[in-house]
Coordinates of C-alpha atoms in Angstrom, one line a residue:
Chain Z
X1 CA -90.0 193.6 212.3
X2 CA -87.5 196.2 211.0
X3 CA -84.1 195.4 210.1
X4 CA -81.7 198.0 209.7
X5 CA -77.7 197.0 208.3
X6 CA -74.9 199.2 208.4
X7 CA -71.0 197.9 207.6
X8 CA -67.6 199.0 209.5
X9 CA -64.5 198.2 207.6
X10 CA -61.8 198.4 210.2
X11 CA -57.8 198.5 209.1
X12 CA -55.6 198.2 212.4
X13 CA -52.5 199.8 212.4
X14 CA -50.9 196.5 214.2
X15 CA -51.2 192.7 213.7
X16 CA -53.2 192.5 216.7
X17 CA -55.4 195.1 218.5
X18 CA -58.1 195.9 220.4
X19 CA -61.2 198.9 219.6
X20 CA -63.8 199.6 221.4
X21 CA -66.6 200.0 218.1
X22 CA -69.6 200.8 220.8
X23 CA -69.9 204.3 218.5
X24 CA -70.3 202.7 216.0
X25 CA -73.1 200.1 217.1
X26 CA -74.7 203.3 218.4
X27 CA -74.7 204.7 215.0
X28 CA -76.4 202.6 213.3
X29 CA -78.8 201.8 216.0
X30 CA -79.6 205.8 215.4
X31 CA -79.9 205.2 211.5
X32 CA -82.6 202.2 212.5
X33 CA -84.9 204.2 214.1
X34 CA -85.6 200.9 216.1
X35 CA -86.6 201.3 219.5
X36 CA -86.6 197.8 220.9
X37 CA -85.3 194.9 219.7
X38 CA -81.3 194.2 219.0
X39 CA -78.4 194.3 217.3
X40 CA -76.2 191.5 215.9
X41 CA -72.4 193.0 215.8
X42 CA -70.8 190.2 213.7
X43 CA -67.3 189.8 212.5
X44 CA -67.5 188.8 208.8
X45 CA -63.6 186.8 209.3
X46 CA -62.5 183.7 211.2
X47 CA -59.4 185.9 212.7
X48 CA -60.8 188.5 214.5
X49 CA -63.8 188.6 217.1
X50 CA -66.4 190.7 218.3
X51 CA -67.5 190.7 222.3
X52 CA -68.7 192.2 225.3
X53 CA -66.5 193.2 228.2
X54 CA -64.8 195.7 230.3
X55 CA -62.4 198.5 227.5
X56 CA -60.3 199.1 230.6
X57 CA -56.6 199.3 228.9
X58 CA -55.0 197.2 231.5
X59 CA -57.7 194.2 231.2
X60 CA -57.4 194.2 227.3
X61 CA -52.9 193.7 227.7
X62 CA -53.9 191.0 230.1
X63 CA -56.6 189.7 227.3
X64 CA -54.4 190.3 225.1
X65 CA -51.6 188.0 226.9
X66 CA -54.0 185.6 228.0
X67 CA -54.6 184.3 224.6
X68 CA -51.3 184.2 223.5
X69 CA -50.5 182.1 226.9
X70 CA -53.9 179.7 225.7
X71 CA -53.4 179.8 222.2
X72 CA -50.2 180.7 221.5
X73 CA -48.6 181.6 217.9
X74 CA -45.7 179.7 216.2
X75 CA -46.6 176.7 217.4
X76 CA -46.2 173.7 215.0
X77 CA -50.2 174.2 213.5
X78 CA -50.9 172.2 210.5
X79 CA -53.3 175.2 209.0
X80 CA -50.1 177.6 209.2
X81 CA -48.0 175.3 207.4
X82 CA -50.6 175.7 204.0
X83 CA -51.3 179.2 204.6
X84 CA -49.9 182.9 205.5
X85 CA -52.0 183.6 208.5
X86 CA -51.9 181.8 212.1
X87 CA -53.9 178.8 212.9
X88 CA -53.3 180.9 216.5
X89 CA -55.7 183.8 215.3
X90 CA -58.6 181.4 214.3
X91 CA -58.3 179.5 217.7
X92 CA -58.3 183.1 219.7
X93 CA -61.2 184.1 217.5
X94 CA -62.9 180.8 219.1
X95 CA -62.1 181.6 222.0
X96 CA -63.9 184.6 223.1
X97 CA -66.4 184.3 220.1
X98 CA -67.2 186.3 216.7
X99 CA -70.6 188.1 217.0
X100 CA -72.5 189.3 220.1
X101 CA -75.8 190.4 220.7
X102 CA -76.5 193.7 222.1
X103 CA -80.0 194.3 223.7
X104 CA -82.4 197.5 222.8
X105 CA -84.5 199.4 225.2
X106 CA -86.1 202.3 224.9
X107 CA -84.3 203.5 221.7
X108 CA -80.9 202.6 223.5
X109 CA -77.9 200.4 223.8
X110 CA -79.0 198.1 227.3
X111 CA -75.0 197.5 227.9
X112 CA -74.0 197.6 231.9
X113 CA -71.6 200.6 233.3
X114 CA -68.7 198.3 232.9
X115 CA -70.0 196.6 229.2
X116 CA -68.8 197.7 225.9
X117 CA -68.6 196.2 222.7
X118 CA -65.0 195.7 221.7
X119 CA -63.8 194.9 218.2
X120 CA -60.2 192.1 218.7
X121 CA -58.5 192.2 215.7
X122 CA -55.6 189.0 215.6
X123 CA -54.8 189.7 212.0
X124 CA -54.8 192.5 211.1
X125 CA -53.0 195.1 209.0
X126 CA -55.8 195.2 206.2
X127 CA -59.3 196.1 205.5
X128 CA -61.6 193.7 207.6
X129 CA -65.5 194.1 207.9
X130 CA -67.6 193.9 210.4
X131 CA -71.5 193.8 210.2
X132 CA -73.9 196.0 212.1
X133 CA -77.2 194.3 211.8
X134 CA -80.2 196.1 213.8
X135 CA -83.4 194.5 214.3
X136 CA -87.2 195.0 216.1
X137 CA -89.8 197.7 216.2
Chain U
X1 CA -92.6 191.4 216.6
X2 CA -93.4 191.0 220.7
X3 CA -90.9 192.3 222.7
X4 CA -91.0 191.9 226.4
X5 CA -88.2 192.7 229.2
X6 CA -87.3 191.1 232.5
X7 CA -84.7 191.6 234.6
X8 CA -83.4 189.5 237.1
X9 CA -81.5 190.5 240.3
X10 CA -78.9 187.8 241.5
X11 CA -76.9 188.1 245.0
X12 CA -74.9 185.3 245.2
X13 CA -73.6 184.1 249.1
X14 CA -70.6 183.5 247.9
X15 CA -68.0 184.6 245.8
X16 CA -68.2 182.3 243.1
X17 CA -71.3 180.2 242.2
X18 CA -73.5 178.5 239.5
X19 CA -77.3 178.9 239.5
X20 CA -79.7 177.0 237.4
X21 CA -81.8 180.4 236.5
X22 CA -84.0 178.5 233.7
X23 CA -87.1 178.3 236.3
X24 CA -87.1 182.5 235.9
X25 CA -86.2 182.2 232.2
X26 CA -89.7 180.4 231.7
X27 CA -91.5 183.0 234.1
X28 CA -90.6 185.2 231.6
X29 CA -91.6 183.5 228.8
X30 CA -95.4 182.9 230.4
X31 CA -95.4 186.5 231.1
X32 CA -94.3 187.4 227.7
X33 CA -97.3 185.1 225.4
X34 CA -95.0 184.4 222.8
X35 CA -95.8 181.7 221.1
X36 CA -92.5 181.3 219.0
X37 CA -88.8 182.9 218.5
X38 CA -86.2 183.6 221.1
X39 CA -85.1 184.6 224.5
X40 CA -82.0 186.8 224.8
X41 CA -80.4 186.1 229.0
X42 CA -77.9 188.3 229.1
X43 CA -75.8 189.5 231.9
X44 CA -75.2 193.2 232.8
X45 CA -71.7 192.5 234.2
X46 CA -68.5 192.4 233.0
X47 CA -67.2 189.2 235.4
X48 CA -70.3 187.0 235.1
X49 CA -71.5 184.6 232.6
X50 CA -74.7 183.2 231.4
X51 CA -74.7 179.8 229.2
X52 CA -76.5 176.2 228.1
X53 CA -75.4 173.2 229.4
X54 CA -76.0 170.8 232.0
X55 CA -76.3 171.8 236.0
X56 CA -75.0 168.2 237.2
X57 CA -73.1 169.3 240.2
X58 CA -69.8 167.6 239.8
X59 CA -69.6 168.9 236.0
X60 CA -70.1 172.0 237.6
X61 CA -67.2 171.5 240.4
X62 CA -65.3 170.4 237.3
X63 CA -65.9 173.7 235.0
X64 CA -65.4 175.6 238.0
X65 CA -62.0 174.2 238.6
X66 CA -61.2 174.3 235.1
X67 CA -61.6 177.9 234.3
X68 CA -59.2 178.5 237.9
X69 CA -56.8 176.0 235.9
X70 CA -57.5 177.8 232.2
X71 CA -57.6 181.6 233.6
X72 CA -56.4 181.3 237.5
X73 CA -57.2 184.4 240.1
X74 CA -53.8 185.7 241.4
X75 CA -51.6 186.4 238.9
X76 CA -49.7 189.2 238.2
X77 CA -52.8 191.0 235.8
X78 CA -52.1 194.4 234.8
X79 CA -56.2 194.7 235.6
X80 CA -56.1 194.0 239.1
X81 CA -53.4 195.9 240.1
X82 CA -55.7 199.3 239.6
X83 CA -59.0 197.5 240.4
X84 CA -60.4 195.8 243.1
X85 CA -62.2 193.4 240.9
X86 CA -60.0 190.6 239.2
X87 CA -59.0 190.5 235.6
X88 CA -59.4 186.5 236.2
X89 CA -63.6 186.7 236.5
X90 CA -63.2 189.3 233.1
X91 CA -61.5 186.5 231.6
X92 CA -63.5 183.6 233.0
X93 CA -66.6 185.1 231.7
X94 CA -64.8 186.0 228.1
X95 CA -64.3 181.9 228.3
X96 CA -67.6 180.5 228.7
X97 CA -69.6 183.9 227.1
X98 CA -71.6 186.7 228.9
X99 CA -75.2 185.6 227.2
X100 CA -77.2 182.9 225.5
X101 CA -80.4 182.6 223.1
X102 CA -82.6 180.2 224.0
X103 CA -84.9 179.1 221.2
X104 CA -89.0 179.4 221.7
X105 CA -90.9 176.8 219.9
X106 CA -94.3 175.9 220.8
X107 CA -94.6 178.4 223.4
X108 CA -91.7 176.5 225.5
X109 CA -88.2 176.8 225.3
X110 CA -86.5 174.7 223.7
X111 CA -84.3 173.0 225.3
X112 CA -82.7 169.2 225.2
X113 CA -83.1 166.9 228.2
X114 CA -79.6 167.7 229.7
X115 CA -79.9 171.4 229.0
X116 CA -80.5 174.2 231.5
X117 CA -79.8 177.8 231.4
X118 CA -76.6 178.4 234.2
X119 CA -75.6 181.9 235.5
X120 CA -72.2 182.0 236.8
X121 CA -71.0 184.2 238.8
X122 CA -67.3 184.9 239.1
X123 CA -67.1 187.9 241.6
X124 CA -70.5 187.9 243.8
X125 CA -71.7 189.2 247.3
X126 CA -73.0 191.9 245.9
X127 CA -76.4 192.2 243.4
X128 CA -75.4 191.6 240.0
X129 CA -78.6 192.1 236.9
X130 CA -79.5 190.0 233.9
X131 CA -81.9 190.8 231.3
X132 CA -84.6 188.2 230.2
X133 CA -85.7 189.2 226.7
X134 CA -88.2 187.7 225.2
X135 CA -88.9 188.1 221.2
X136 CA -91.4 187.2 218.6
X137 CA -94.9 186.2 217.9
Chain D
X1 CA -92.2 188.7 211.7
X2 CA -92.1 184.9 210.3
X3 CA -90.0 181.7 211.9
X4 CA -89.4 178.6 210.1
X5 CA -87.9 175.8 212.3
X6 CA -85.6 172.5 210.7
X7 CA -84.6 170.0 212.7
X8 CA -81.1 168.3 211.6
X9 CA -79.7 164.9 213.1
X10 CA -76.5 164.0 213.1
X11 CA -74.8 160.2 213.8
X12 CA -71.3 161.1 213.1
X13 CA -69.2 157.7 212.5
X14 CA -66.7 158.7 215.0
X15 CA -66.3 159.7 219.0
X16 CA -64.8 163.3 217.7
X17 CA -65.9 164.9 214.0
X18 CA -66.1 167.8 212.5
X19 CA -68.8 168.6 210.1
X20 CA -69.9 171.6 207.9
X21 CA -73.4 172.0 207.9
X22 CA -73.7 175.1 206.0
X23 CA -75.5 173.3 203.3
X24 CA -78.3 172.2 205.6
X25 CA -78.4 175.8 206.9
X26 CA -79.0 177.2 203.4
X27 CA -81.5 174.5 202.6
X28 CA -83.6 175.7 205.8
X29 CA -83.2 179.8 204.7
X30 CA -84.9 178.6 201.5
X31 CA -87.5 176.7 202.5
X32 CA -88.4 179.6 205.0
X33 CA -88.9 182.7 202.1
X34 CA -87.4 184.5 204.8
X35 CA -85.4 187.5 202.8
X36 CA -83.9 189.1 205.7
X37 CA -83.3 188.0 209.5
X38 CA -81.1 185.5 211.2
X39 CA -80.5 182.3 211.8
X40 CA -80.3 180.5 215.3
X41 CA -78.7 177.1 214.4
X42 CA -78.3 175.7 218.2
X43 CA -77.1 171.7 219.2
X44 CA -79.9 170.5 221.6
X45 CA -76.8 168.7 223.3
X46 CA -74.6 169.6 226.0
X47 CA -71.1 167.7 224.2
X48 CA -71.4 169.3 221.5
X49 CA -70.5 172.7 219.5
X50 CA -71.7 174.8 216.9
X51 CA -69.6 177.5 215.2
X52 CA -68.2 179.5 212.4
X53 CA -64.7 179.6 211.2
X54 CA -62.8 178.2 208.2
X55 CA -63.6 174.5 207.3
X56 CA -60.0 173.6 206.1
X57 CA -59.2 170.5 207.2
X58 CA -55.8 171.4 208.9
X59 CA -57.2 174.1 211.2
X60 CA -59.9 171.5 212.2
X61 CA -57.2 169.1 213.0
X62 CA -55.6 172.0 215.1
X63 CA -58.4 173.1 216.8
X64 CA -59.3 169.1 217.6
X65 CA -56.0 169.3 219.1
X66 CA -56.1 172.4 220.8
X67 CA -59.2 171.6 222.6
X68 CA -57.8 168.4 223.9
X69 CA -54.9 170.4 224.9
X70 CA -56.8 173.0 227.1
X71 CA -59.5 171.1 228.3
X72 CA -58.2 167.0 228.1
X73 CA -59.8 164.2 228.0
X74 CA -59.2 161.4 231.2
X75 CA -58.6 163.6 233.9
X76 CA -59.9 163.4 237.1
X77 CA -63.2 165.1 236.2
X78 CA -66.2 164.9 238.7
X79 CA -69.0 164.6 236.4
X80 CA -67.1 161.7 234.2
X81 CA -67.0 159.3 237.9
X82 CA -70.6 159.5 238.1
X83 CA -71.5 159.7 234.5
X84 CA -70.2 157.6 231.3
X85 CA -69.9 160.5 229.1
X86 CA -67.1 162.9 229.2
X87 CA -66.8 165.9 231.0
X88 CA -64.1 167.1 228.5
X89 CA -67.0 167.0 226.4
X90 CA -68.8 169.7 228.2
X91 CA -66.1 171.6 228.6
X92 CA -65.0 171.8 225.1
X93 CA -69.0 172.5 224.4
X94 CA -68.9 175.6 226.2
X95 CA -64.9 176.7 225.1
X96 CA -66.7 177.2 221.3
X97 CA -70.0 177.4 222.4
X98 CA -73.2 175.3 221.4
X99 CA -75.3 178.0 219.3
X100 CA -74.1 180.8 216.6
X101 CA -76.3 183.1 214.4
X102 CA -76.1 183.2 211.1
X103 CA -77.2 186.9 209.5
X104 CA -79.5 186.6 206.0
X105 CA -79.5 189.9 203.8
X106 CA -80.8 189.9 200.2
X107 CA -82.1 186.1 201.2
X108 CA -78.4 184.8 201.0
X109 CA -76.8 184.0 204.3
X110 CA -74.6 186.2 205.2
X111 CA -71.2 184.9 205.7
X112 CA -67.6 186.2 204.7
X113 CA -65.6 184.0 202.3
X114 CA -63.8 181.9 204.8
X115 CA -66.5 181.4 207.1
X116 CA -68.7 178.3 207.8
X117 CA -71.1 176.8 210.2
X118 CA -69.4 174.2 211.5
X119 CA -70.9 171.4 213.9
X120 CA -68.5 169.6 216.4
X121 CA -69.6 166.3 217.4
X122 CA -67.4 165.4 220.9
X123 CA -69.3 162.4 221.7
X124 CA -70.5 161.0 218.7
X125 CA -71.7 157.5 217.3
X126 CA -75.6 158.0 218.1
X127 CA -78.0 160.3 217.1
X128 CA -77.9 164.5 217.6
X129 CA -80.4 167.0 217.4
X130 CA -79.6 170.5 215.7
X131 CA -82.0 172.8 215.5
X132 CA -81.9 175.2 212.9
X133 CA -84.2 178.2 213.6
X134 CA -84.7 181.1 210.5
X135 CA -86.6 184.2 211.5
X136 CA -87.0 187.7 209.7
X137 CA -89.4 188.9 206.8

């Protein structure tokens, strides 16, 4: 088995936003030269996550909205009354998961038509890191 | 490293339902003869979800309910107001996660007694694909 | 490519607890020579989690709260009429999900500096099964 890493630092503009990082998986799946197997797209922080899902700009403001309706900042947390950043962003980050796995076939990314892999950033406003791990033959 | 691929065709009769899909999950493990490592059942689709747990029917009614209560259909989504489909399955299957590894041990998955591999889906009636991937030696 | 499976159980003292089992994760990767790879470390329960995110006690309490919050126990569940476990349980299971990977590089797992596994025990006070599954060269 080959394994193949490759390391995205991502610095958002905003406190919270959304990117869609699929190039960048792609990337480093080209660097691998691995033709089947898969990649592990893992977010190396407990504030942001890293899933799978539709980049459509109106579904990521109702994402976006949706967390903040389930999880919603300023309320009373105990974690944000020891430290600078929001209990909320660590819930959120629960909530639709740090890592995902994306198949290889063929040499390629197996995502659907509506699938790609979208970097969710609930802290942001500094360097953050992301880890592209490809593995297979 | 084995690799071998199966996909999985699901038309659902209704809208929304939860199938117990571990029967074809082990299909493809026999087909596969791997021994140990993993199985990767994702879905393909952006409003579907694949996960563990157990397929008791009224803890099913109940998760069903509960992601109407959590993420309910028919609100005012930025999402559905371009698209047919509804931003509510997007974030339904965001909730409970779009795939699942299931650990190969012995040459069976392994599973504990009230575990079974569930696809859910949230926007049916129309065929919807998940890849079986089996990995490892 | 090489697996190495551990088995961890669990009795936590109370109904609800929070554990960090990194140290039992580590102790696994060593035991396995495995240099680079992942980990699968997967509960073999259906009321119960395993994640990563910070271990400070204060968030833990929030997210203890938080998940009783979004997904209470002593409704009017279905599955709790018929069963004596909890379909909060469940439901909580599947809102942080049951099964997270753990990347290894250089033989060190791979986790950022606020980042641990975690293993959430909602219906504690007997025995649980974890398995932790290593696999890579």
């Amino acid at each position: 088995m080959k394994v193949h890493n490759e390391y995205l630092t991502v610095q958002t503009k905003q406190k919270r936003e959304f990117q869609n990082i699929t190039p960048s998986v792609k990337f480093a799946l080209e660097k691998s030269g691995i033709h089947d197997g898969l990649v592990l797209v893992s977010t190396l922080h407990s504030n942001a996550a890293v899933f799978i899902n539709d980049e459509e700009p109106g579904l990521l403001a109702d994402l976006d909205a949706w967390l903040e309706k389930v999880a919603p900042h300023g309320e009373d947390y105990k974690h944000s009354a020891k430290f600078e950043s929001n209990a909320s962003a660590h819930l959120q980050s629960l909530l639709v998961h740090h890592q995902v796995l994306v198949p290889i076939s063929d040499g390629r990314l197996e995502l659907g038509p509506w699938q790609s892999v979208i970097y969710a950033e609930f802290d942001g406003l500094r360097p953050k890191r992301i880890l592209i791990k490809v593995m297979g033959e």
